[in-house]
Short mmCIF file of C-alpha atoms in Angstrom, two decimals:
data_model
loop_
_atom_site.label_atom_id
_atom_site.label_comp_id
_atom_site.label_asym_id
_atom_site.label_seq_id
_atom_site.Cartn_x
_atom_site.Cartn_y
_atom_site.Cartn_z
CA MET A 1 10.12 -6.05 -99.98
CA LYS A 2 12.01 -3.10 -98.74
CA ARG A 3 8.88 -1.71 -97.11
CA TRP A 4 8.32 -4.98 -95.33
CA MET A 5 11.83 -5.04 -94.02
CA PHE A 6 11.45 -1.48 -92.88
CA TRP A 7 8.40 -2.28 -90.79
CA LEU A 8 9.97 -5.40 -89.44
CA ILE A 9 13.04 -3.56 -88.34
CA THR A 10 10.87 -0.81 -86.88
CA ALA A 11 8.84 -3.31 -84.92
CA ILE A 12 11.96 -4.97 -83.62
CA VAL A 13 13.40 -1.65 -82.54
CA VAL A 14 10.18 -0.63 -80.84
CA ALA A 15 10.00 -4.00 -79.10
CA LEU A 16 13.56 -3.64 -77.94
CA VAL A 17 12.81 -0.16 -76.72
CA PHE A 18 9.78 -1.37 -74.74
CA VAL A 19 11.65 -4.35 -73.44
CA GLY A 20 14.54 -2.19 -72.42
CA PHE A 21 12.21 0.34 -70.87
CA GLY A 22 10.35 -2.36 -69.02
CA TYR A 23 13.57 -3.91 -67.82
CA THR A 24 14.90 -0.54 -66.77
CA LYS A 25 11.66 0.26 -64.96
CA LYS A 26 11.72 -3.10 -63.26
CA ARG A 27 15.26 -2.56 -62.14
CA GLU A 28 14.33 0.92 -60.91
CA THR A 29 11.35 -0.47 -59.04
CA GLN A 30 13.49 -3.16 -57.46
CA LYS A 31 16.05 -0.58 -56.49
CA GLN A 32 13.38 1.59 -54.86
CA PHE A 33 11.94 -1.44 -53.15
CA ASP A 34 15.31 -2.45 -51.79
CA ASN A 35 15.95 1.08 -50.55
CA LEU A 36 12.61 1.20 -48.77
CA MET A 37 13.22 -2.16 -47.13
CA SER A 38 16.67 -1.02 -46.03
CA GLN A 39 15.26 2.20 -44.62
CA ALA A 40 12.66 0.21 -42.71
CA ILE A 41 15.44 -1.83 -41.08
CA THR A 42 17.28 1.37 -40.15
CA ASN A 43 14.07 2.84 -38.73
CA ALA A 44 13.40 -0.26 -36.66
CA GLN A 45 16.92 -0.21 -35.23
CA ALA A 46 16.40 3.44 -34.24
CA ALA A 47 13.02 2.56 -32.68
CA GLU A 48 11.30 4.74 -35.30
CA TYR A 49 8.50 2.28 -35.78
CA LYS A 50 6.05 4.60 -37.50
CA LYS A 51 8.65 5.43 -40.14
CA ALA A 52 9.48 1.75 -40.52
CA GLU A 53 5.79 1.00 -41.02
CA LEU A 54 5.46 3.75 -43.64
CA ASN A 55 8.52 2.56 -45.58
CA LEU A 56 7.26 -1.02 -45.58
CA GLN A 57 3.88 0.13 -46.87
CA ASN A 58 5.62 2.04 -49.68
CA ALA A 59 7.74 -1.01 -50.43
CA LEU A 60 4.58 -3.08 -50.85
CA ARG A 61 3.25 -0.53 -53.29
CA LYS A 62 6.29 -1.29 -55.42
CA LYS A 63 5.92 -5.03 -54.96
CA PRO A 64 2.45 -5.87 -53.61
CA ASP A 65 3.08 -9.60 -53.46
CA ASP A 66 6.39 -9.55 -51.64
CA VAL A 67 6.10 -11.94 -48.65
CA VAL A 68 9.06 -10.50 -46.75
CA ALA A 69 7.64 -6.98 -46.85
CA LYS A 70 4.22 -8.23 -45.74
CA GLN A 71 5.59 -10.18 -42.79
CA ARG A 72 7.86 -7.37 -41.66
CA LEU A 73 5.00 -4.88 -41.88
CA GLU A 74 2.83 -7.16 -39.76
CA GLN A 75 5.64 -7.53 -37.25
CA VAL A 76 6.16 -3.76 -36.93
CA LYS A 77 2.45 -3.20 -36.39
CA LEU A 78 2.23 -5.99 -33.81
CA TYR A 79 5.26 -4.74 -31.93
CA GLN A 80 3.71 -1.28 -31.69
CA GLU A 81 0.52 -2.82 -30.35
CA GLY A 82 2.59 -4.50 -27.63
CA LEU A 83 4.19 -1.18 -26.70
CA ALA A 84 0.77 0.48 -26.49
CA GLU A 85 -0.54 -2.28 -24.21
CA LEU A 86 2.57 -1.97 -22.07
CA LYS A 87 1.98 1.77 -21.74
CA GLN A 88 -1.58 1.07 -20.60
CA ASP A 89 -0.24 -1.34 -17.93
CA ASP A 90 -1.96 -4.27 -19.62
CA TYR A 91 1.02 -6.52 -19.00
CA GLU A 92 -0.67 -9.85 -19.56
CA GLN A 93 -1.87 -8.88 -23.05
CA ALA A 94 1.40 -7.13 -23.86
CA GLN A 95 3.29 -10.31 -23.10
CA LEU A 96 1.09 -12.30 -25.48
CA THR A 97 1.54 -9.67 -28.17
CA PHE A 98 5.32 -9.66 -27.88
CA ARG A 99 5.37 -13.45 -28.03
CA SER A 100 3.40 -13.34 -31.26
CA THR A 101 5.75 -10.65 -32.58
CA ALA A 102 8.80 -12.83 -31.96
CA LYS A 103 7.25 -15.77 -33.85
CA ILE A 104 6.76 -13.91 -37.13
CA SER A 105 9.01 -15.05 -39.96
CA PRO A 106 10.52 -13.72 -42.15
CA SER A 107 11.02 -10.81 -39.83
CA LEU A 108 13.03 -7.83 -38.78
CA SER A 109 15.62 -9.53 -36.58
CA ILE A 110 15.94 -6.51 -34.32
CA LEU A 111 12.23 -6.63 -33.52
CA THR A 112 12.39 -10.37 -32.89
CA GLN A 113 15.18 -9.82 -30.36
CA ARG A 114 13.38 -6.95 -28.67
CA ALA A 115 10.09 -8.82 -28.52
CA LYS A 116 11.76 -11.81 -26.86
CA LYS A 117 13.42 -9.50 -24.36
CA LYS A 118 10.09 -7.83 -23.56
CA ASP A 119 8.46 -11.22 -23.14
CA LYS A 120 11.11 -12.32 -20.65
CA LEU A 121 10.89 -9.04 -18.75
CA LEU A 122 7.12 -9.19 -18.49
CA GLU A 123 7.25 -12.76 -17.27
CA SER A 124 9.39 -11.59 -14.36
CA VAL A 125 7.19 -8.54 -13.79
CA LEU A 126 4.00 -10.57 -13.70
CA LYS A 127 5.45 -13.00 -11.16
CA GLN A 128 6.56 -10.15 -8.94
CA ARG A 129 3.21 -8.41 -9.30
CA GLU A 130 1.42 -11.59 -8.30
CA LYS A 131 3.54 -11.70 -5.14
CA TYR A 132 2.77 -8.05 -4.37
CA ASP A 133 -0.92 -8.53 -5.10
CA ASN A 134 -1.10 -11.45 -2.68
CA LEU A 135 0.59 -9.41 0.04
CA TYR A 136 -1.75 -6.49 -0.60
CA ASN A 137 -4.89 -8.63 -0.56
CA GLU A 138 -3.80 -10.18 2.73
CA ALA A 139 -3.11 -6.68 4.10
CA ILE A 140 -6.65 -5.63 3.19
CA ARG A 141 -8.05 -8.69 4.98
CA LEU A 142 -6.04 -7.90 8.10
CA THR A 143 -7.20 -4.28 8.05
CA GLU A 144 -10.82 -5.38 7.78
CA ILE A 145 -10.52 -7.50 10.94
CA GLY A 146 -8.72 -4.74 12.83
CA ALA A 147 -5.20 -6.18 12.70
CA TYR A 148 -3.67 -2.90 11.55
CA SER A 149 -0.09 -3.55 12.67
CA GLN A 150 -0.01 -6.95 10.97
CA SER A 151 -1.47 -5.36 7.85
CA ASN A 152 1.34 -2.82 7.86
CA GLU A 153 3.89 -5.62 8.07
CA ASN A 154 2.61 -6.95 4.73
CA LEU A 155 2.61 -3.48 3.23
CA VAL A 156 6.22 -2.91 4.28
CA GLN A 157 7.20 -6.03 2.34
CA ILE A 158 5.66 -4.40 -0.73
CA LEU A 159 7.04 -0.90 -0.26
CA ASP A 160 10.53 -2.21 0.53
CA GLY A 161 10.36 -4.78 -2.26
CA LYS A 162 12.78 -5.22 -5.12
CA ASN A 163 12.24 -2.80 -8.02
CA ILE A 164 9.06 -1.49 -6.39
CA ASP A 165 9.78 2.01 -7.77
CA GLU A 166 9.63 0.78 -11.36
CA LYS A 167 6.64 1.81 -13.43
CA TYR A 168 5.38 -1.78 -13.65
CA TYR A 169 4.43 -1.68 -9.96
CA SER A 170 3.11 1.88 -9.79
CA GLN A 171 -0.49 0.90 -9.04
CA VAL A 172 0.23 -1.63 -6.31
CA ARG A 173 2.75 0.81 -4.82
CA LYS A 174 0.11 3.55 -4.74
CA ASP A 175 -2.51 1.23 -3.22
CA ALA A 176 -0.09 -0.02 -0.58
CA ARG A 177 0.86 3.51 0.51
CA GLU A 178 -2.78 4.57 0.76
CA LEU A 179 -3.65 1.55 2.89
CA GLN A 180 -0.60 2.11 5.07
CA GLU A 181 -1.65 5.73 5.68
CA ARG A 182 -5.14 4.52 6.60
CA ASN A 183 -3.75 1.95 9.03
CA ASN A 184 -1.41 4.49 10.61
CA SER A 185 -4.26 6.95 11.06
CA ILE A 186 -6.38 4.35 12.85
CA LEU A 187 -3.42 3.20 14.96
CA GLU A 188 -2.77 6.80 15.99
CA GLN A 189 -6.41 7.20 17.03
CA ILE A 190 -6.17 4.00 19.06
CA ARG A 191 -2.93 5.21 20.68
CA ILE A 192 -4.57 8.49 21.68
CA GLN A 193 -7.62 6.70 23.03
CA ASN A 194 -5.45 4.30 25.04
CA GLN A 195 -3.40 7.19 26.35
CA GLN A 196 -6.53 9.04 27.42
CA ALA A 197 -7.89 5.88 29.05
CA ALA A 198 -4.60 5.40 30.91
CA ILE A 199 -4.77 9.00 32.16
CA ARG A 200 -8.33 8.45 33.36
CA ARG A 201 -7.32 5.25 35.15
CA GLN A 202 -4.39 7.01 36.75
CA ARG A 203 -6.60 9.86 37.91
CA GLU A 204 -9.15 7.40 39.26
CA GLN A 205 -6.44 5.54 41.12
CA GLN A 206 -5.16 8.82 42.55
CA ARG A 207 -8.69 9.77 43.60
CA GLN A 208 -9.23 6.40 45.24
CA GLU A 209 -5.88 6.68 47.01
CA GLU A 210 -6.72 10.16 48.24
CA THR A 211 -10.12 8.91 49.44
CA ARG A 212 -8.48 5.99 51.23
CA LYS A 213 -5.96 8.27 52.90
CA ALA A 214 -8.70 10.67 53.92
CA GLN A 215 -10.70 7.82 55.41
CA GLN A 216 -7.64 6.56 57.27
CA ALA A 217 -6.97 10.05 58.59
CA ALA A 218 -10.58 10.42 59.72
CA THR A 219 -10.50 7.02 61.44
CA SER A 220 -7.24 7.86 63.17
CA SER A 221 -8.56 11.23 64.30
CA ALA A 222 -11.74 9.66 65.70
CA SER A 223 -9.74 7.06 67.65
CA SER A 224 -7.52 9.76 69.10
CA THR A 225 -10.52 11.81 70.16
CA GLU A 226 -12.15 8.82 71.89
CA ASN A 227 -8.95 8.12 73.80
CA GLN A 228 -8.65 11.72 74.91
CA ASN A 229 -12.33 11.84 76.09
CA GLY A 230 -12.13 8.50 77.96
CA GLU A 231 -9.26 9.28 80.40
CA PRO A 232 -10.87 12.29 82.18
CA LYS A 233 -14.07 10.35 82.61
CA LYS A 234 -12.31 7.59 84.52
CA ASN A 235 -10.72 10.15 86.83
CA ASP A 236 -14.09 11.78 87.56
CA ASP A 237 -15.62 8.43 88.47
CA LYS A 238 -12.75 7.80 90.85
CA ASN A 239 -13.14 11.22 92.40
CA ASN A 240 -16.87 10.77 92.72
CA GLY A 241 -16.31 7.53 94.55
CA GLN A 242 -13.92 9.15 96.96
CA ASP A 243 -16.39 11.96 97.55
CA ASN A 244 -19.13 9.46 98.32
CA VAL A 245 -16.91 7.72 100.82
CA LYS A 246 -16.16 11.01 102.50
CA ASN A 247 -19.82 11.95 102.56
CA GLY A 248 -20.69 8.61 104.07
CA SER A 249 -18.22 8.97 106.86
CA GLU A 250 -19.41 12.46 107.63
CA SER A 251 -23.04 11.34 107.91
CA LYS A 252 -22.36 8.82 110.65
CA PRO A 253 -21.97 11.41 113.51
CA GLU A 254 -25.23 12.95 112.51
CA THR A 255 -26.96 9.62 112.98
CA ASN A 256 -25.46 9.22 116.43
CA ASN A 257 -26.49 12.71 117.45
CA SER A 258 -30.02 12.11 116.44
CA ALA A 259 -30.14 8.97 118.51
CA THR A 260 -29.01 10.74 121.69
CA GLU A 261 -31.24 13.73 121.35
CA PRO A 262 -34.18 12.24 123.47
CA GLN A 263 -31.97 11.79 126.47
CA PRO A 264 -32.69 15.19 128.00
CA ASN A 265 -36.38 14.36 127.88
CA ASN A 266 -35.81 11.29 129.99
CA GLU A 267 -34.11 13.35 132.53
CA ASN A 268 -37.17 15.63 132.74
CA LYS A 269 -39.32 12.65 133.41
#
């Protein structure tokens, strides 16, 4: 009987020891789990998302079936995916990812707040980008048809736009500047060509004016020469007429003399 009691008491003691040990271990595990979950919250608040992810994974090793830890781990991973997409300028997908991040529950409240903020920001960014894209596409069309100045007017609306220097608009800003430089280069070529054409027209007009003046001078000189040559000629004709009259009058006595010359012969008869 005593031996039986001994073993019974021993078994009870051992059971109590195991129960106590198990309880103590469970409490220790819970304590570690709680610490890891708390550290994950601190990490998330400090934007140390990789550390938060690691602590949540360790927490799940302590309690593999914990729903809160699982959901928070999924949220941290999803939020990081959104940041990566944002860095790659994939704003449409990033917005969808942040929306999904904000819907997870139970969650890390700080990540829910940040995800909603990112979603709102990207909604504004995407609307502004759509506006800039439309202006840029129209500028390209105008350039293709040779309306370079009108194209530049669209580009100025982009380059002078609100928040255009932010990273979200880096690509459209770069494209707009390149197209503007192209337009300006072509406009400069056209300006030079027009200037050269104007100089040629001016020179041609000067040449024509000089030719006209030269022709006028030649015509005037010819008229003057004709006038000078015509006056002496009239005087000579007048003089010649007078000389003929004189010669005529002088010839009359000769005719009379010749008529009277036979008279002496009559006397001889």
